[in-house]
CSV table of C-alpha atoms in Angstrom, one decimal:
chain,number,residue,atom,x,y,z
A,218,MET,CA,-160.6,112.3,-3.3
A,219,HIS,CA,-159.0,109.3,-1.5
A,220,THR,CA,-156.2,110.1,0.9
A,221,SER,CA,-153.9,107.6,-0.9
A,222,ILE,CA,-154.4,109.5,-4.2
A,223,ILE,CA,-153.6,112.8,-2.4
A,224,CYS,CA,-150.5,111.4,-0.9
A,225,GLY,CA,-149.4,110.0,-4.2
A,226,MET,CA,-149.9,113.4,-5.8
A,227,ARG,CA,-147.9,115.1,-3.1
A,228,ALA,CA,-145.1,112.6,-3.5
A,229,THR,CA,-145.1,113.2,-7.2
A,230,VAL,CA,-145.0,116.9,-6.8
A,231,ALA,CA,-142.2,116.6,-4.2
A,232,ALA,CA,-140.2,114.4,-6.4
A,233,SER,CA,-140.6,116.8,-9.3
A,234,ILE,CA,-139.4,119.7,-7.1
A,235,LEU,CA,-136.5,117.6,-5.9
A,236,VAL,CA,-135.5,116.8,-9.5
A,237,GLY,CA,-135.7,120.5,-10.4
A,238,VAL,CA,-133.6,121.5,-7.4
A,239,VAL,CA,-130.9,118.9,-8.3
A,240,ALA,CA,-131.0,120.0,-11.9
A,241,ALA,CA,-130.7,123.6,-11.0
A,242,ALA,CA,-127.8,122.9,-8.6
A,243,SER,CA,-126.1,120.9,-11.3
A,244,GLU,CA,-126.5,123.8,-13.7
A,245,GLU,CA,-125.1,126.3,-11.2
A,246,THR,CA,-122.0,124.2,-10.4
A,247,THR,CA,-118.9,126.3,-11.0
A,248,LEU,CA,-115.4,125.0,-12.0
A,249,ARG,CA,-114.0,125.4,-8.5
A,250,GLN,CA,-117.0,123.7,-6.9
A,251,ALA,CA,-116.7,120.8,-9.4
A,252,ALA,CA,-113.0,120.5,-8.6
A,253,ARG,CA,-114.0,119.9,-5.0
A,254,SER,CA,-110.6,120.9,-3.6
A,255,ARG,CA,-108.8,118.1,-5.5
A,256,PHE,CA,-106.8,120.7,-7.2
A,257,LEU,CA,-106.8,124.5,-7.7
A,258,ILE,CA,-108.7,125.9,-10.7
A,259,GLY,CA,-107.0,129.1,-12.0
A,260,ALA,CA,-107.0,131.7,-14.7
A,261,ALA,CA,-104.5,134.2,-16.0
A,262,VAL,CA,-105.5,137.8,-16.1
A,263,GLY,CA,-104.0,141.3,-16.4
A,264,SER,CA,-104.6,144.3,-14.3
A,265,ARG,CA,-106.9,145.8,-17.0
A,266,GLY,CA,-108.9,142.6,-16.9
A,267,ILE,CA,-109.7,142.7,-13.2
A,268,ALA,CA,-111.0,146.3,-13.6
A,269,LYS,CA,-113.8,145.0,-15.9
A,270,ALA,CA,-116.9,144.0,-14.0
A,271,GLU,CA,-117.7,141.0,-16.2
A,272,THR,CA,-114.2,139.6,-16.0
A,273,ALA,CA,-114.0,140.2,-12.3
A,274,GLY,CA,-117.3,138.5,-11.7
A,275,LEU,CA,-116.3,135.5,-13.8
A,276,LEU,CA,-113.0,135.1,-11.9
A,277,SER,CA,-114.7,135.5,-8.5
A,278,ARG,CA,-117.3,132.9,-9.3
A,279,GLU,CA,-115.4,130.2,-11.1
A,280,PHE,CA,-111.8,130.2,-9.9
A,281,ASP,CA,-109.8,129.9,-6.7
A,282,SER,CA,-106.4,130.7,-8.2
A,283,LEU,CA,-105.0,133.6,-10.1
A,284,THR,CA,-101.9,134.2,-12.3
A,285,ALA,CA,-100.9,137.5,-13.7
A,286,GLU,CA,-100.3,137.3,-17.4
A,287,ASN,CA,-97.5,139.9,-17.6
A,288,GLU,CA,-97.4,142.1,-14.5
A,289,PHE,CA,-94.9,140.0,-12.6
A,290,LYS,CA,-92.5,139.5,-15.4
A,291,PRO,CA,-89.0,141.1,-15.1
A,292,GLN,CA,-89.6,143.7,-17.8
A,293,SER,CA,-92.8,144.8,-16.1
A,294,VAL,CA,-91.5,145.1,-12.5
A,295,GLN,CA,-87.9,146.2,-13.1
A,296,PRO,CA,-87.5,147.7,-16.6
A,297,SER,CA,-84.5,149.7,-15.5
A,298,ARG,CA,-81.9,148.6,-13.0
A,299,GLY,CA,-83.1,149.2,-9.4
A,300,MET,CA,-86.3,150.9,-10.5
A,301,PHE,CA,-89.2,148.7,-9.5
A,302,ARG,CA,-92.8,149.2,-10.6
A,303,PHE,CA,-95.2,147.1,-8.5
A,304,ALA,CA,-98.4,149.1,-8.9
A,305,GLU,CA,-100.1,146.9,-11.5
A,306,ALA,CA,-98.9,143.7,-9.9
A,307,ASP,CA,-100.1,144.9,-6.6
A,308,LYS,CA,-103.6,145.4,-8.0
A,309,ILE,CA,-103.8,141.7,-9.0
A,310,ALA,CA,-102.4,140.6,-5.6
A,311,ALA,CA,-105.0,142.7,-3.8
A,312,PHE,CA,-107.8,141.3,-6.0
A,313,ALA,CA,-106.8,137.8,-5.2
A,314,GLU,CA,-106.4,138.5,-1.5
A,315,ALA,CA,-109.8,140.1,-1.2
A,316,ARG,CA,-111.4,137.0,-2.7
A,317,GLY,CA,-109.4,134.4,-0.9
A,318,MET,CA,-107.8,133.2,-4.1
A,319,LYS,CA,-104.3,131.7,-4.3
A,320,LEU,CA,-101.9,133.9,-6.2
A,321,VAL,CA,-99.2,132.4,-8.5
A,322,GLY,CA,-96.1,134.5,-9.4
A,323,HIS,CA,-95.1,134.3,-13.1
A,324,THR,CA,-92.1,134.6,-13.6
A,325,LEU,CA,-88.8,135.4,-12.0
A,326,CYS,CA,-86.4,134.4,-14.8
A,327,TRP,CA,-87.3,134.2,-18.5
A,328,HIS,CA,-85.4,135.0,-21.7
A,329,SER,CA,-88.4,136.9,-23.1
A,330,GLN,CA,-90.0,140.0,-21.5
A,331,SER,CA,-86.8,140.7,-19.5
A,332,PRO,CA,-84.7,143.8,-19.6
A,333,SER,CA,-81.5,143.4,-21.6
A,334,TRP,CA,-79.3,145.0,-18.9
A,335,MET,CA,-79.8,142.0,-16.6
A,336,PHE,CA,-77.5,139.7,-18.5
A,337,ARG,CA,-75.9,141.9,-21.2
A,338,GLY,CA,-73.7,144.9,-21.3
A,339,ASP,CA,-74.2,148.1,-23.4
A,340,ASP,CA,-72.2,146.4,-26.2
A,341,GLY,CA,-74.7,143.6,-26.3
A,342,LYS,CA,-72.2,141.0,-25.1
A,343,PRO,CA,-72.8,138.8,-22.1
A,344,LEU,CA,-72.0,140.4,-18.7
A,345,PRO,CA,-69.3,138.8,-16.5
A,346,ARG,CA,-70.7,135.8,-14.6
A,347,GLU,CA,-70.6,137.4,-11.2
A,348,GLU,CA,-72.2,140.7,-12.3
A,349,ALA,CA,-75.0,138.8,-14.0
A,350,LEU,CA,-75.5,136.6,-10.9
A,351,ARG,CA,-75.7,139.8,-8.8
A,352,ASN,CA,-78.4,141.2,-11.1
A,353,LEU,CA,-80.4,138.0,-11.0
A,354,GLU,CA,-80.2,137.7,-7.2
A,355,ALA,CA,-81.1,141.3,-6.6
A,356,HIS,CA,-84.1,141.0,-8.9
A,357,ILE,CA,-85.4,137.8,-7.3
A,358,LYS,CA,-84.7,139.0,-3.8
A,359,ALA,CA,-86.7,142.2,-4.4
A,360,VAL,CA,-89.6,140.8,-6.3
A,361,ALA,CA,-90.2,137.6,-4.4
A,362,GLY,CA,-89.5,139.5,-1.2
A,363,HIS,CA,-92.1,142.1,-2.1
A,364,PHE,CA,-94.8,139.4,-2.5
A,365,ARG,CA,-93.6,137.2,0.3
A,366,GLY,CA,-96.7,135.7,2.1
A,367,LYS,CA,-99.0,136.8,-0.8
A,368,VAL,CA,-97.9,134.3,-3.4
A,369,VAL,CA,-98.5,130.5,-3.1
A,370,GLY,CA,-95.8,129.7,-5.6
A,371,TRP,CA,-93.4,131.0,-8.2
A,372,ASP,CA,-92.6,130.0,-11.8
A,373,VAL,CA,-88.9,130.5,-10.9
A,374,VAL,CA,-87.5,129.8,-14.4
A,375,ASN,CA,-89.6,129.8,-17.5
A,376,GLU,CA,-88.9,128.0,-20.8
A,377,ALA,CA,-85.2,127.3,-20.3
A,378,ILE,CA,-85.1,124.0,-22.2
A,379,SER,CA,-84.3,124.0,-25.9
A,380,ASP,CA,-86.8,122.9,-28.6
A,381,ARG,CA,-83.9,121.7,-30.7
A,382,PRO,CA,-83.4,117.9,-30.6
A,383,ASP,CA,-79.6,118.3,-30.4
A,384,GLU,CA,-79.5,120.9,-27.6
A,385,TYR,CA,-80.3,120.6,-23.9
A,386,LEU,CA,-80.8,124.2,-22.7
A,387,ARG,CA,-82.1,127.1,-24.7
A,388,ASP,CA,-79.4,129.6,-25.8
A,389,THR,CA,-80.4,132.6,-23.6
A,390,PRO,CA,-78.7,135.7,-22.3
A,391,ALA,CA,-78.7,134.1,-18.8
A,392,LEU,CA,-77.0,131.0,-20.1
A,393,ARG,CA,-74.4,132.9,-22.0
A,394,ALA,CA,-73.5,135.1,-19.0
A,395,ILE,CA,-73.7,132.7,-16.2
A,396,GLY,CA,-73.7,129.1,-17.5
A,397,GLU,CA,-76.0,126.2,-17.0
A,398,ASP,CA,-76.2,126.7,-13.3
A,399,TYR,CA,-78.2,129.9,-13.7
A,400,ILE,CA,-81.3,127.8,-13.2
A,401,LEU,CA,-80.0,126.3,-10.0
A,402,LYS,CA,-79.0,129.8,-8.7
A,403,ALA,CA,-82.4,131.2,-9.5
A,404,PHE,CA,-84.1,128.5,-7.4
A,405,GLU,CA,-81.6,129.1,-4.6
A,406,PHE,CA,-82.3,132.9,-4.7
A,407,ALA,CA,-86.1,132.3,-4.8
A,408,ARG,CA,-86.0,130.0,-1.8
A,409,ALA,CA,-84.0,132.5,0.2
A,410,ALA,CA,-86.4,135.3,-0.7
A,411,ASP,CA,-89.6,133.4,0.1
A,412,PRO,CA,-88.9,130.1,2.0
A,413,GLU,CA,-92.6,129.2,2.3
A,414,ALA,CA,-93.5,129.6,-1.4
A,415,GLU,CA,-93.7,126.6,-3.7
A,416,LEU,CA,-91.1,126.7,-6.5
A,417,TYR,CA,-91.9,125.6,-10.1
A,418,TYR,CA,-90.0,125.0,-13.3
A,419,ASN,CA,-92.4,126.0,-16.1
A,420,ASP,CA,-92.3,125.2,-19.9
A,421,TYR,CA,-94.3,124.4,-22.9
A,422,GLY,CA,-94.3,121.1,-24.8
A,423,ASN,CA,-92.7,119.2,-21.9
A,424,GLU,CA,-95.3,116.5,-22.2
A,425,SER,CA,-93.7,115.4,-25.5
A,426,PRO,CA,-91.1,112.7,-25.2
A,427,LYS,CA,-87.9,114.6,-26.1
A,428,LYS,CA,-88.7,117.6,-24.0
A,429,LEU,CA,-89.9,115.4,-21.2
A,430,GLU,CA,-86.6,113.6,-21.2
A,431,LYS,CA,-84.7,117.0,-21.0
A,432,THR,CA,-87.0,118.2,-18.2
A,433,ILE,CA,-86.4,115.1,-16.1
A,434,ARG,CA,-82.6,115.7,-16.6
A,435,LEU,CA,-83.1,119.2,-15.4
A,436,ILE,CA,-85.1,118.2,-12.3
A,437,ARG,CA,-82.5,115.6,-11.4
A,438,SER,CA,-79.7,118.2,-11.8
A,439,LEU,CA,-81.5,120.8,-9.6
A,440,LYS,CA,-82.2,118.2,-6.9
A,441,ALA,CA,-78.6,117.0,-7.0
A,442,GLY,CA,-77.6,120.6,-6.5
A,443,GLY,CA,-79.8,120.9,-3.4
A,444,ALA,CA,-82.6,123.0,-5.0
A,445,LYS,CA,-86.2,122.9,-3.7
A,446,VAL,CA,-88.4,122.0,-6.7
A,447,ASP,CA,-92.0,121.5,-5.8
A,448,ALA,CA,-93.6,121.0,-9.2
A,449,VAL,CA,-93.1,121.1,-13.0
A,450,GLY,CA,-95.4,123.4,-14.9
A,451,ILE,CA,-96.8,121.8,-18.1
A,452,GLN,CA,-98.1,124.9,-19.8
A,453,GLY,CA,-100.7,123.1,-21.8
A,454,HIS,CA,-100.9,125.2,-24.9
A,455,PHE,CA,-102.6,122.4,-26.8
A,456,ARG,CA,-103.9,122.2,-30.4
A,457,LEU,CA,-107.2,120.6,-31.4
A,458,ASP,CA,-105.5,119.0,-34.4
A,459,ALA,CA,-102.9,117.2,-32.1
A,460,ALA,CA,-105.1,114.2,-31.2
A,461,ASP,CA,-102.4,112.3,-29.1
A,462,THR,CA,-101.6,115.1,-26.7
A,463,PRO,CA,-103.9,113.9,-23.8
A,464,GLU,CA,-102.1,110.5,-23.9
A,465,ARG,CA,-98.7,112.2,-23.9
A,466,LEU,CA,-99.9,114.3,-21.0
A,467,ASP,CA,-100.9,111.2,-19.1
A,468,ARG,CA,-97.5,109.6,-19.5
A,469,ALA,CA,-95.6,112.8,-18.7
A,470,ILE,CA,-97.5,113.4,-15.4
A,471,ALA,CA,-96.7,109.8,-14.3
A,472,ALA,CA,-93.0,110.3,-15.3
A,473,TYR,CA,-92.7,113.5,-13.3
A,474,ALA,CA,-94.4,111.9,-10.3
A,475,LYS,CA,-91.7,109.2,-10.3
A,476,GLU,CA,-89.2,112.0,-9.9
A,477,GLY,CA,-90.9,113.1,-6.7
A,478,VAL,CA,-92.4,116.4,-8.0
A,479,LYS,CA,-96.0,117.5,-8.4
A,480,VAL,CA,-97.4,118.8,-11.7
A,481,VAL,CA,-99.4,122.0,-12.5
A,482,ILE,CA,-101.1,122.6,-15.8
A,483,SER,CA,-100.1,126.2,-15.8
A,484,GLU,CA,-101.3,127.8,-19.0
A,485,LEU,CA,-104.1,125.7,-20.5
A,486,ASP,CA,-105.9,126.5,-23.8
A,487,VAL,CA,-106.9,124.5,-26.9
A,488,ASP,CA,-106.1,126.3,-30.1
A,489,VAL,CA,-108.7,125.7,-32.8
A,490,LEU,CA,-107.0,127.5,-35.7
A,491,PRO,CA,-104.5,126.0,-38.2
A,492,ARG,CA,-100.9,127.1,-37.8
A,493,GLY,CA,-97.4,125.9,-38.7
A,494,THR,CA,-95.8,126.6,-35.4
A,495,THR,CA,-95.7,123.5,-33.2
A,496,GLY,CA,-94.5,124.9,-29.9
A,497,ALA,CA,-95.5,128.0,-27.9
A,498,ASN,CA,-92.4,130.1,-28.3
A,499,VAL,CA,-93.5,133.7,-28.3
A,500,GLY,CA,-90.7,134.5,-30.7
A,501,ASP,CA,-92.1,132.2,-33.4
A,502,ARG,CA,-94.5,134.2,-35.5
A,503,GLU,CA,-96.3,133.7,-38.8
A,504,ARG,CA,-97.1,136.5,-41.2
A,505,SER,CA,-100.4,135.1,-42.2
A,506,GLY,CA,-102.8,132.3,-41.6
A,507,ALA,CA,-106.3,131.1,-42.1
A,508,ASP,CA,-108.9,132.8,-40.0
A,509,PRO,CA,-112.1,130.8,-40.6
A,510,TYR,CA,-114.2,131.5,-37.5
A,511,THR,CA,-114.5,135.2,-37.4
A,512,LYS,CA,-118.3,135.0,-37.1
A,513,GLY,CA,-118.2,132.4,-34.3
A,514,LEU,CA,-117.1,128.8,-33.7
A,515,PRO,CA,-119.1,126.3,-35.7
A,516,ALA,CA,-121.1,123.8,-33.5
A,517,GLU,CA,-119.1,120.8,-34.8
A,518,VAL,CA,-115.8,122.4,-33.9
A,519,ALA,CA,-117.1,123.4,-30.5
A,520,ALA,CA,-118.1,119.8,-29.9
A,521,LYS,CA,-114.7,118.5,-30.9
A,522,GLN,CA,-113.1,121.1,-28.5
A,523,ALA,CA,-115.4,120.0,-25.7
A,524,LYS,CA,-114.4,116.4,-26.1
A,525,TYR,CA,-110.7,117.4,-26.2
A,526,TYR,CA,-111.1,119.3,-22.9
A,527,ALA,CA,-112.9,116.4,-21.4
A,528,ARG,CA,-110.0,114.1,-22.3
A,529,ILE,CA,-107.5,116.5,-20.6
A,530,PHE,CA,-109.5,116.6,-17.4
A,531,GLU,CA,-109.9,112.8,-17.4
A,532,VAL,CA,-106.1,112.6,-17.5
A,533,VAL,CA,-105.8,115.1,-14.6
A,534,LEU,CA,-108.2,113.0,-12.5
A,535,ARG,CA,-106.2,109.9,-13.1
A,536,HIS,CA,-103.4,111.4,-11.1
A,537,PRO,CA,-105.0,112.5,-7.7
A,538,GLY,CA,-102.5,114.3,-5.5
A,539,VAL,CA,-100.1,114.8,-8.3
A,540,VAL,CA,-101.7,117.5,-10.3
A,541,THR,CA,-102.3,120.3,-7.9
A,542,ARG,CA,-103.5,123.1,-10.1
A,543,VAL,CA,-105.0,123.6,-13.6
A,544,THR,CA,-104.8,127.3,-14.8
A,545,PHE,CA,-106.4,128.5,-18.0
A,546,TRP,CA,-104.3,131.1,-19.9
A,547,GLY,CA,-107.0,133.7,-20.1
A,548,THR,CA,-110.6,134.1,-19.0
A,549,HIS,CA,-112.7,134.1,-22.2
A,550,ASP,CA,-112.0,133.8,-25.9
A,551,GLY,CA,-111.7,137.5,-26.5
A,552,ALA,CA,-108.9,137.9,-24.0
A,553,SER,CA,-106.7,135.0,-25.2
A,554,TRP,CA,-103.2,135.6,-26.4
A,555,LEU,CA,-103.9,133.3,-29.3
A,556,ASN,CA,-105.8,136.1,-31.0
A,557,MET,CA,-102.4,137.7,-31.4
A,558,TRP,CA,-100.0,134.7,-31.8
A,559,PRO,CA,-98.6,133.2,-33.9
A,560,VAL,CA,-100.5,135.3,-36.4
A,561,PHE,CA,-101.4,138.8,-35.4
A,562,ARG,CA,-105.1,139.6,-35.1
A,563,ARG,CA,-107.0,136.4,-35.7
A,564,THR,CA,-110.3,135.3,-34.1
A,565,ASN,CA,-109.4,132.3,-31.9
A,566,HIS,CA,-111.7,130.4,-29.6
A,567,PRO,CA,-109.4,128.5,-27.2
A,568,LEU,CA,-111.1,128.9,-23.8
A,569,LEU,CA,-114.3,127.8,-21.9
A,570,TRP,CA,-116.2,131.1,-22.4
A,571,ASP,CA,-116.9,132.9,-25.6
A,572,ARG,CA,-116.5,136.6,-26.3
A,573,SER,CA,-119.9,137.3,-24.7
A,574,PHE,CA,-118.9,135.5,-21.5
A,575,GLU,CA,-121.3,132.7,-22.3
A,576,PRO,CA,-120.1,129.2,-21.4
A,577,LYS,CA,-119.2,127.0,-24.3
A,578,PRO,CA,-119.8,123.2,-24.7
A,579,ALA,CA,-116.2,122.9,-23.5
A,580,TYR,CA,-117.2,124.4,-20.1
A,581,ARG,CA,-120.1,122.0,-19.7
A,582,SER,CA,-117.9,119.0,-20.7
A,583,VAL,CA,-115.3,119.9,-18.1
A,584,ILE,CA,-118.0,120.3,-15.4
A,585,GLU,CA,-119.4,116.9,-16.4
A,586,VAL,CA,-116.1,115.1,-16.1
A,587,LEU,CA,-115.4,116.7,-12.7
A,588,ASN,CA,-118.8,115.9,-11.4
A,589,ARG,CA,-118.7,112.3,-12.7
A,590,ARG,CA,-115.6,111.3,-10.6
């Protein structure tokens, strides 16, 4: 056999091996690898979730940021005045620290999943302003202080803006007891408790024009009051049937950047089930609703979801240095809150992995977008 032929065969074999290696490397690319440090890739999980080997493995492999779904919320850590329960939250903090993952604290002040005593008296009426402020300050000081140095940032106040077009702030126990400046005070208390942590205002639907306008009003008000506001959290509880959401997200990110704040997509999922509720208010529930995908997500719907996720990440990549984190609200479809809301016990498929921890077309579409740019 001629030497030239042998060399040609060797070159062909080498090329084939190289192609195989590249293909294998591409297939093995994880979310955090594909993000290439342009922004953090996170997931929300509970203390029970991290105790499961498959969930722990998925988190360790794919993500570099972690948010506790419930364990940091006021009702979880201080259900009774002065009685703090950090054990479950500490488990999540230890899990993140052991894996070099950034930990996000969610949340210090929220009208839901908060103990009534913080802002209301035994009679159900609002506490006097100074008493309510003392309760808020003591809570933030204790919780943010406990996790000082372990948390990269805090959702200081969650969902304080009203969904009603004629109302600025949501009518909450904190608002009734303290007044509009309870948000400013919460940011002041958080900064005092953990000066190095980033501080976020977090909400759903604040990519839509009306709520975007109100959120910008709030940011300006907080800054005028001397508050440190590092980023706005756009939760990102999106719906597959809301086709214009990626474009709204694009405009919102640009608008927040003009206000001098970063953006985090803090609770991302894409709901594939029909529902009447348009927002993501946990108090808005529906008694019944269609549940068409109990035996699995049809291929055509999975393909639409994949394209939707691709559009979202294309938007994120159009704002380098502005979007600093994308966190999925859950790890896999079986662990999503959307199986229980707004209709109790349906079979939803909103995330990148199915109930068997297999990556869906949406996962591959996100990886493709991130690797392309």
